[in-house]
Amino acid sequence: MDKEIKEKYLKAGRIAKKTLDMVKTKVKEGIKLADVTDFIEENIKKMGGGLAFPAQISVNNIAAHYAALFEDKTVFKKNDMVKIDIGVHIDGYIADTAITIIVGEKPDEKLERLSLASKEALDNALEIIKPGIEIREIGKIIQDTITKFGFSPVINLSGHGLERYQIHCKPSIPNFDNRTKEKLKEGQVIAIEPFATDGKGKIYESSNASVFSLIEEKPVRSRITREILREIKKYNRMPFSERRLMKKFGKGKTIIALKELMGRNLIQDYPPLPEINGGMISQWEHSVIIEKKPVVFTRDIN
Ligand code: MN
Ligand code: MN
């Protein structure tokens, strides 16, 4: 990998890690989810990073894709299982990383084990990765680790490749042994993200998305939508939240624009992903540059 590009990945990783370290102390009973969202997004910018996607704070049975609403009233309660998933980019080179926090002193023991299950699954996966390994082996060790804890991996969520300005690329990194023969290659950048649950091990797409991304650029008729589309283009086709648009343009205008853009298939939405049996979900995630000695650039001090 080009040295300058690698430096950009490392810097994105550094900012992401430091941000999550700070967030750990901020998620407490009685604190508003929206305030943590703003802290994360402002901190990333203050440190010189860009948002590769809006801060995702998904609670309990929601696995992912929850971004604070404009007037979000959610307040953290004791024993909430909170997944904080953040994406930082430098010049398009992305670090994607997540942690699970259980709210309150002396949290429920079962929840602690559920968090540990996906955390150990990630640690074990990071131990075995190297160029040439079959990707199914990563899935297998994730599945085996989580199953040993008595929980299930979420099988329809997976890790992924990272490319410039692109968050979900090939190869897909499964959270179970999917029996494909594909191998990891030197120079690839991937995110590994085991999800563990006490439910069935599957998520579904719910409704009322608050995260969107631009998929096609075409002229639009209404003045309001044109103005908001200009703002959306600044995200370089990476996901954005309605919250940020509403802060800038107000709620009414943003709703009109998003509706028109969705109707014309110029943007896509990412609805929250709940577990099908309402199971609790934990998630841990790191991003890695695949080299002879892989670089976990959202973890290692760099
Ligand atoms: Mn992530
Ligand atoms: Mn990811």
mmCIF file of C-alpha atoms and ligand atoms in Angstrom:
data_model
loop_
_atom_site.group_PDB
_atom_site.id
_atom_site.type_symbol
_atom_site.label_atom_id
_atom_site.label_comp_id
_atom_site.label_asym_id
_atom_site.label_seq_id
_atom_site.Cartn_x
_atom_site.Cartn_y
_atom_site.Cartn_z
ATOM 1 C CA MET A 1 0.000 0.000 0.000
ATOM 2 C CA ASP A 2 1.109 3.499 -0.880
ATOM 3 C CA LYS A 3 2.740 5.124 2.142
ATOM 4 C CA GLU A 4 0.658 8.304 1.979
ATOM 5 C CA ILE A 5 -2.580 6.341 1.772
ATOM 6 C CA LYS A 6 -1.548 4.202 4.720
ATOM 7 C CA GLU A 7 -0.848 7.328 6.770
ATOM 8 C CA LYS A 8 -4.390 8.508 6.052
ATOM 9 C CA TYR A 9 -5.868 5.219 7.243
ATOM 10 C CA LEU A 10 -3.754 5.370 10.392
ATOM 11 C CA LYS A 11 -4.830 8.928 11.125
ATOM 12 C CA ALA A 12 -8.513 8.054 10.632
ATOM 13 C CA GLY A 13 -8.030 5.093 12.967
ATOM 14 C CA ARG A 14 -6.336 7.231 15.602
ATOM 15 C CA ILE A 15 -9.196 9.740 15.614
ATOM 16 C CA ALA A 16 -11.807 6.970 15.773
ATOM 17 C CA LYS A 17 -10.072 5.205 18.655
ATOM 18 C CA LYS A 18 -9.606 8.387 20.671
ATOM 19 C CA THR A 19 -13.225 9.363 20.095
ATOM 20 C CA LEU A 20 -14.527 6.003 21.315
ATOM 21 C CA ASP A 21 -12.226 6.167 24.355
ATOM 22 C CA MET A 22 -13.827 9.491 25.276
ATOM 23 C CA VAL A 23 -17.357 8.265 24.584
ATOM 24 C CA LYS A 24 -16.958 5.395 27.057
ATOM 25 C CA THR A 25 -17.126 7.828 29.958
ATOM 26 C CA LYS A 26 -20.096 9.743 28.546
ATOM 27 C CA VAL A 27 -22.709 7.016 28.120
ATOM 28 C CA LYS A 28 -24.505 7.020 31.482
ATOM 29 C CA GLU A 29 -27.988 6.727 32.943
ATOM 30 C CA GLY A 30 -30.013 9.836 32.228
ATOM 31 C CA ILE A 31 -27.770 11.081 29.410
ATOM 32 C CA LYS A 32 -29.439 11.816 26.067
ATOM 33 C CA LEU A 33 -28.452 9.700 23.078
ATOM 34 C CA ALA A 34 -28.594 12.810 20.884
ATOM 35 C CA ASP A 35 -26.022 14.593 23.056
ATOM 36 C CA VAL A 36 -23.584 11.690 22.678
ATOM 37 C CA THR A 37 -24.205 11.787 18.907
ATOM 38 C CA ASP A 38 -23.298 15.471 18.751
ATOM 39 C CA PHE A 39 -20.244 14.957 20.937
ATOM 40 C CA ILE A 40 -18.938 12.210 18.635
ATOM 41 C CA GLU A 41 -19.540 14.098 15.410
ATOM 42 C CA GLU A 42 -18.096 17.369 16.699
ATOM 43 C CA ASN A 43 -15.078 15.628 18.211
ATOM 44 C CA ILE A 44 -14.242 13.825 14.963
ATOM 45 C CA LYS A 45 -14.282 17.138 13.107
ATOM 46 C CA LYS A 46 -12.305 18.905 15.818
ATOM 47 C CA MET A 47 -9.588 16.265 15.483
ATOM 48 C CA GLY A 48 -9.402 16.823 11.728
ATOM 49 C CA GLY A 49 -11.442 13.862 10.492
ATOM 50 C CA GLY A 50 -14.494 13.635 8.284
ATOM 51 C CA LEU A 51 -17.609 11.612 9.044
ATOM 52 C CA ALA A 52 -17.690 8.480 6.910
ATOM 53 C CA PHE A 53 -21.229 7.987 8.225
ATOM 54 C CA PRO A 54 -23.302 9.582 10.979
ATOM 55 C CA ALA A 55 -22.636 8.321 14.523
ATOM 56 C CA GLN A 56 -24.711 5.174 14.965
ATOM 57 C CA ILE A 57 -26.013 4.571 18.457
ATOM 58 C CA SER A 58 -28.170 1.456 18.435
ATOM 59 C CA VAL A 59 -29.725 0.276 21.687
ATOM 60 C CA ASN A 60 -30.750 -3.207 22.970
ATOM 61 C CA ASN A 61 -32.474 -5.248 20.226
ATOM 62 C CA ILE A 62 -31.420 -2.865 17.440
ATOM 63 C CA ALA A 63 -28.190 -4.113 15.886
ATOM 64 C CA ALA A 64 -27.292 -1.097 13.763
ATOM 65 C CA HIS A 65 -28.341 1.885 11.638
ATOM 66 C CA TYR A 66 -29.939 3.972 14.362
ATOM 67 C CA ALA A 67 -28.845 7.610 14.103
ATOM 68 C CA ALA A 68 -30.319 10.198 16.460
ATOM 69 C CA LEU A 69 -33.454 11.906 15.145
ATOM 70 C CA PHE A 70 -33.747 15.700 15.000
ATOM 71 C CA GLU A 71 -35.795 15.870 18.186
ATOM 72 C CA ASP A 72 -34.579 12.596 19.649
ATOM 73 C CA LYS A 73 -35.854 12.073 23.195
ATOM 74 C CA THR A 74 -34.004 8.807 23.892
ATOM 75 C CA VAL A 75 -32.319 8.793 27.306
ATOM 76 C CA PHE A 76 -29.992 5.977 28.385
ATOM 77 C CA LYS A 77 -31.361 3.680 31.109
ATOM 78 C CA LYS A 78 -29.674 1.184 33.390
ATOM 79 C CA ASN A 79 -28.731 -2.024 31.545
ATOM 80 C CA ASP A 80 -29.265 -0.567 28.099
ATOM 81 C CA MET A 81 -26.963 -2.383 25.689
ATOM 82 C CA VAL A 82 -25.568 0.463 23.606
ATOM 83 C CA LYS A 83 -23.603 -0.088 20.393
ATOM 84 C CA ILE A 84 -21.567 2.937 19.355
ATOM 85 C CA ASP A 85 -20.424 2.567 15.762
ATOM 86 C CA ILE A 86 -18.407 5.348 14.168
ATOM 87 C CA GLY A 87 -16.762 5.985 10.819
ATOM 88 C CA VAL A 88 -13.949 8.477 10.338
ATOM 89 C CA HIS A 89 -12.334 9.300 7.024
ATOM 90 C CA ILE A 90 -9.275 11.219 5.963
ATOM 91 C CA ASP A 91 -9.484 12.154 2.291
ATOM 92 C CA GLY A 92 -11.904 9.245 1.807
ATOM 93 C CA TYR A 93 -9.805 6.603 3.606
ATOM 94 C CA ILE A 94 -12.105 5.139 6.234
ATOM 95 C CA ALA A 95 -11.739 3.742 9.757
ATOM 96 C CA ASP A 96 -14.877 1.878 10.900
ATOM 97 C CA THR A 97 -15.054 0.775 14.545
ATOM 98 C CA ALA A 98 -17.620 -0.039 17.214
ATOM 99 C CA ILE A 99 -17.905 -0.843 20.902
ATOM 100 C CA THR A 100 -20.676 -2.057 23.195
ATOM 101 C CA ILE A 101 -21.393 -0.265 26.462
ATOM 102 C CA ILE A 102 -23.820 -1.540 29.090
ATOM 103 C CA VAL A 103 -25.276 1.417 30.967
ATOM 104 C CA GLY A 104 -24.980 1.708 34.739
ATOM 105 C CA GLU A 105 -22.909 0.396 37.624
ATOM 106 C CA LYS A 106 -22.788 -3.382 38.069
ATOM 107 C CA PRO A 107 -24.675 -4.244 34.898
ATOM 108 C CA ASP A 108 -26.644 -7.428 34.383
ATOM 109 C CA GLU A 109 -24.255 -10.392 34.240
ATOM 110 C CA LYS A 110 -25.850 -12.019 31.228
ATOM 111 C CA LEU A 111 -25.489 -8.780 29.265
ATOM 112 C CA GLU A 112 -21.839 -8.557 30.220
ATOM 113 C CA ARG A 113 -21.300 -12.065 28.883
ATOM 114 C CA LEU A 114 -23.178 -11.163 25.706
ATOM 115 C CA SER A 115 -20.864 -8.200 25.155
ATOM 116 C CA LEU A 116 -17.823 -10.318 25.926
ATOM 117 C CA ALA A 117 -18.958 -12.940 23.391
ATOM 118 C CA SER A 118 -18.692 -10.567 20.415
ATOM 119 C CA LYS A 119 -15.597 -8.870 21.851
ATOM 120 C CA GLU A 120 -13.720 -12.161 22.194
ATOM 121 C CA ALA A 121 -14.982 -13.249 18.788
ATOM 122 C CA LEU A 122 -13.394 -10.116 17.324
ATOM 123 C CA ASP A 123 -10.134 -10.607 19.273
ATOM 124 C CA ASN A 124 -9.915 -14.223 18.127
ATOM 125 C CA ALA A 125 -10.605 -13.258 14.519
ATOM 126 C CA LEU A 126 -7.866 -10.598 14.650
ATOM 127 C CA GLU A 127 -5.444 -13.260 15.954
ATOM 128 C CA ILE A 128 -5.822 -15.496 12.897
ATOM 129 C CA ILE A 129 -6.090 -13.025 10.028
ATOM 130 C CA LYS A 130 -3.262 -12.874 7.492
ATOM 131 C CA PRO A 131 -2.907 -12.740 3.716
ATOM 132 C CA GLY A 132 -4.001 -16.027 2.138
ATOM 133 C CA ILE A 133 -6.356 -17.189 4.895
ATOM 134 C CA GLU A 134 -9.765 -18.403 3.717
ATOM 135 C CA ILE A 135 -12.337 -15.812 4.762
ATOM 136 C CA ARG A 136 -14.664 -18.556 5.993
ATOM 137 C CA GLU A 137 -12.083 -19.265 8.731
ATOM 138 C CA ILE A 138 -12.735 -15.787 10.159
ATOM 139 C CA GLY A 139 -16.464 -16.509 10.159
ATOM 140 C CA LYS A 140 -15.886 -19.873 11.743
ATOM 141 C CA ILE A 141 -13.849 -18.567 14.671
ATOM 142 C CA ILE A 142 -16.435 -15.811 15.264
ATOM 143 C CA GLN A 143 -19.256 -18.345 15.252
ATOM 144 C CA ASP A 144 -17.379 -20.825 17.470
ATOM 145 C CA THR A 145 -16.472 -18.153 20.026
ATOM 146 C CA ILE A 146 -19.993 -16.739 20.298
ATOM 147 C CA THR A 147 -21.575 -20.182 20.423
ATOM 148 C CA LYS A 148 -19.229 -21.205 23.245
ATOM 149 C CA PHE A 149 -20.696 -18.369 25.313
ATOM 150 C CA GLY A 150 -24.153 -19.831 24.700
ATOM 151 C CA PHE A 151 -25.233 -17.097 22.274
ATOM 152 C CA SER A 152 -25.750 -16.859 18.507
ATOM 153 C CA PRO A 153 -23.906 -14.791 15.915
ATOM 154 C CA VAL A 154 -26.137 -12.574 13.788
ATOM 155 C CA ILE A 155 -25.751 -14.337 10.462
ATOM 156 C CA ASN A 156 -27.224 -11.723 8.132
ATOM 157 C CA LEU A 157 -24.839 -8.977 9.207
ATOM 158 C CA SER A 158 -21.210 -9.086 8.191
ATOM 159 C CA GLY A 159 -17.917 -7.302 8.064
ATOM 160 C CA HIS A 160 -16.764 -5.853 4.752
ATOM 161 C CA GLY A 161 -14.015 -4.365 2.677
ATOM 162 C CA LEU A 162 -13.232 -0.640 2.848
ATOM 163 C CA GLU A 163 -12.297 1.428 -0.170
ATOM 164 C CA ARG A 164 -11.907 5.130 -0.769
ATOM 165 C CA TYR A 165 -15.226 6.821 0.088
ATOM 166 C CA GLN A 166 -16.866 3.364 0.093
ATOM 167 C CA ILE A 167 -17.915 1.706 3.307
ATOM 168 C CA HIS A 168 -19.356 -1.611 2.224
ATOM 169 C CA CYS A 169 -17.182 -3.287 -0.393
ATOM 170 C CA LYS A 170 -15.979 -6.773 -1.141
ATOM 171 C CA PRO A 171 -14.944 -8.993 0.484
ATOM 172 C CA SER A 172 -17.853 -9.705 2.813
ATOM 173 C CA ILE A 173 -16.554 -11.014 6.163
ATOM 174 C CA PRO A 174 -19.206 -13.399 7.491
ATOM 175 C CA ASN A 175 -19.998 -13.954 11.160
ATOM 176 C CA PHE A 176 -20.297 -17.706 10.536
ATOM 177 C CA ASP A 177 -18.622 -20.318 8.355
ATOM 178 C CA ASN A 178 -20.209 -19.608 4.967
ATOM 179 C CA ARG A 179 -18.108 -22.312 3.251
ATOM 180 C CA THR A 180 -16.816 -20.095 0.435
ATOM 181 C CA LYS A 181 -13.244 -20.506 -0.754
ATOM 182 C CA GLU A 182 -12.366 -16.811 -1.102
ATOM 183 C CA LYS A 183 -9.094 -15.745 0.518
ATOM 184 C CA LEU A 184 -7.853 -12.527 2.131
ATOM 185 C CA LYS A 185 -5.323 -10.680 0.000
ATOM 186 C CA GLU A 186 -2.430 -8.458 0.939
ATOM 187 C CA GLY A 187 -3.321 -4.774 0.526
ATOM 188 C CA GLN A 188 -7.019 -5.237 1.284
ATOM 189 C CA VAL A 189 -8.565 -3.109 4.018
ATOM 190 C CA ILE A 190 -11.393 -4.773 5.902
ATOM 191 C CA ALA A 191 -13.698 -4.229 8.870
ATOM 192 C CA ILE A 192 -14.528 -7.207 11.074
ATOM 193 C CA GLU A 193 -17.679 -6.838 13.159
ATOM 194 C CA PRO A 194 -19.134 -9.770 15.081
ATOM 195 C CA PHE A 195 -22.661 -9.308 16.423
ATOM 196 C CA ALA A 196 -23.849 -11.668 19.187
ATOM 197 C CA THR A 197 -27.416 -12.122 20.390
ATOM 198 C CA ASP A 198 -29.550 -14.100 22.829
ATOM 199 C CA GLY A 199 -32.237 -14.092 20.132
ATOM 200 C CA LYS A 200 -32.475 -16.153 16.971
ATOM 201 C CA GLY A 201 -29.443 -14.670 15.244
ATOM 202 C CA LYS A 202 -31.064 -12.688 12.451
ATOM 203 C CA ILE A 203 -32.051 -9.076 11.927
ATOM 204 C CA TYR A 204 -34.683 -7.526 9.668
ATOM 205 C CA GLU A 205 -35.048 -4.091 8.082
ATOM 206 C CA SER A 206 -37.586 -2.042 9.999
ATOM 207 C CA SER A 207 -38.933 1.316 8.841
ATOM 208 C CA ASN A 208 -38.466 5.041 9.514
ATOM 209 C CA ALA A 209 -34.845 5.369 8.488
ATOM 210 C CA SER A 210 -32.870 8.366 9.701
ATOM 211 C CA VAL A 211 -29.789 7.514 7.613
ATOM 212 C CA PHE A 212 -29.568 7.982 3.849
ATOM 213 C CA SER A 213 -27.017 8.141 1.050
ATOM 214 C CA LEU A 214 -26.909 9.602 -2.437
ATOM 215 C CA ILE A 215 -26.979 6.987 -5.193
ATOM 216 C CA GLU A 216 -27.618 9.033 -8.336
ATOM 217 C CA GLU A 217 -27.351 12.680 -9.326
ATOM 218 C CA LYS A 218 -30.094 14.141 -11.502
ATOM 219 C CA PRO A 219 -31.598 17.617 -11.721
ATOM 220 C CA VAL A 220 -34.516 18.166 -9.350
ATOM 221 C CA ARG A 221 -37.389 20.556 -9.819
ATOM 222 C CA SER A 222 -38.149 22.127 -6.466
ATOM 223 C CA ARG A 223 -35.935 24.881 -5.122
ATOM 224 C CA ILE A 224 -35.873 23.417 -1.602
ATOM 225 C CA THR A 225 -34.815 19.996 -2.807
ATOM 226 C CA ARG A 226 -32.137 21.529 -5.042
ATOM 227 C CA GLU A 227 -30.691 23.410 -2.093
ATOM 228 C CA ILE A 228 -30.611 20.304 0.112
ATOM 229 C CA LEU A 229 -29.238 18.125 -2.688
ATOM 230 C CA ARG A 230 -26.302 20.537 -2.971
ATOM 231 C CA GLU A 231 -25.561 19.874 0.710
ATOM 232 C CA ILE A 232 -25.990 16.104 0.324
ATOM 233 C CA LYS A 233 -23.444 16.039 -2.522
ATOM 234 C CA LYS A 234 -20.783 17.193 -0.052
ATOM 235 C CA TYR A 235 -20.949 13.743 1.608
ATOM 236 C CA ASN A 236 -19.361 12.130 -1.478
ATOM 237 C CA ARG A 237 -22.051 9.442 -1.538
ATOM 238 C CA MET A 238 -21.290 8.376 2.012
ATOM 239 C CA PRO A 239 -24.246 8.055 4.424
ATOM 240 C CA PHE A 240 -25.638 11.117 6.192
ATOM 241 C CA SER A 241 -28.297 11.645 8.862
ATOM 242 C CA GLU A 242 -31.536 13.573 8.562
ATOM 243 C CA ARG A 243 -30.608 15.140 11.920
ATOM 244 C CA ARG A 244 -27.711 17.087 10.413
ATOM 245 C CA LEU A 245 -29.787 18.268 7.479
ATOM 246 C CA MET A 246 -32.624 19.339 9.786
ATOM 247 C CA LYS A 247 -30.190 21.273 11.975
ATOM 248 C CA LYS A 248 -29.123 23.216 8.915
ATOM 249 C CA PHE A 249 -32.342 23.547 6.890
ATOM 250 C CA GLY A 250 -35.099 22.922 9.435
ATOM 251 C CA LYS A 251 -37.404 19.949 9.774
ATOM 252 C CA GLY A 252 -40.095 20.849 7.215
ATOM 253 C CA LYS A 253 -37.773 21.555 4.288
ATOM 254 C CA THR A 254 -35.697 18.452 4.982
ATOM 255 C CA ILE A 255 -38.752 16.174 5.040
ATOM 256 C CA ILE A 256 -39.951 17.566 1.705
ATOM 257 C CA ALA A 257 -36.529 17.133 0.093
ATOM 258 C CA LEU A 258 -35.883 13.620 1.418
ATOM 259 C CA LYS A 259 -39.328 12.523 0.264
ATOM 260 C CA GLU A 260 -38.757 13.847 -3.238
ATOM 261 C CA LEU A 261 -35.264 12.361 -3.457
ATOM 262 C CA MET A 262 -36.472 8.961 -2.192
ATOM 263 C CA GLY A 263 -39.413 9.049 -4.617
ATOM 264 C CA ARG A 264 -37.057 9.627 -7.531
ATOM 265 C CA ASN A 265 -34.605 6.953 -6.341
ATOM 266 C CA LEU A 266 -31.746 9.443 -6.057
ATOM 267 C CA ILE A 267 -31.075 8.504 -2.426
ATOM 268 C CA GLN A 268 -31.427 5.238 -0.535
ATOM 269 C CA ASP A 269 -32.388 4.787 3.102
ATOM 270 C CA TYR A 270 -30.901 2.579 5.821
ATOM 271 C CA PRO A 271 -33.636 1.674 8.318
ATOM 272 C CA PRO A 272 -32.784 0.451 11.832
ATOM 273 C CA LEU A 273 -32.048 -3.286 12.026
ATOM 274 C CA PRO A 274 -33.786 -5.065 14.938
ATOM 275 C CA GLU A 275 -33.310 -8.716 15.916
ATOM 276 C CA ILE A 276 -36.222 -10.835 14.637
ATOM 277 C CA ASN A 277 -37.013 -12.297 18.070
ATOM 278 C CA GLY A 278 -36.307 -9.079 19.930
ATOM 279 C CA GLY A 279 -33.032 -10.494 21.276
ATOM 280 C CA MET A 280 -30.416 -8.236 22.830
ATOM 281 C CA ILE A 281 -27.446 -7.568 20.557
ATOM 282 C CA SER A 282 -23.780 -6.784 21.194
ATOM 283 C CA GLN A 283 -21.218 -5.685 18.599
ATOM 284 C CA TRP A 284 -17.494 -4.942 18.485
ATOM 285 C CA GLU A 285 -15.660 -3.838 15.376
ATOM 286 C CA HIS A 286 -12.150 -3.006 14.174
ATOM 287 C CA SER A 287 -10.659 -2.053 10.812
ATOM 288 C CA VAL A 288 -7.537 -3.780 9.522
ATOM 289 C CA ILE A 289 -4.982 -3.315 6.746
ATOM 290 C CA ILE A 290 -4.070 -6.791 5.500
ATOM 291 C CA GLU A 291 -0.301 -7.054 5.366
ATOM 292 C CA LYS A 292 2.101 -9.855 6.327
ATOM 293 C CA LYS A 293 1.624 -8.466 9.817
ATOM 294 C CA PRO A 294 -1.929 -7.054 9.686
ATOM 295 C CA VAL A 295 -2.407 -3.542 11.112
ATOM 296 C CA VAL A 296 -5.484 -3.146 13.319
ATOM 297 C CA PHE A 297 -5.536 0.602 12.827
ATOM 298 C CA THR A 298 -8.556 1.338 15.043
ATOM 299 C CA ARG A 299 -6.955 -0.449 17.995
ATOM 300 C CA ASP A 300 -3.171 -0.378 18.037
ATOM 301 C CA ILE A 301 -1.594 2.848 19.176
ATOM 302 C CA ASN A 302 -0.239 4.273 15.952
HETATM 303 MN MN MN B 1 -19.199 0.105 11.852
HETATM 304 MN MN MN B 2 -18.613 -1.849 9.447
#
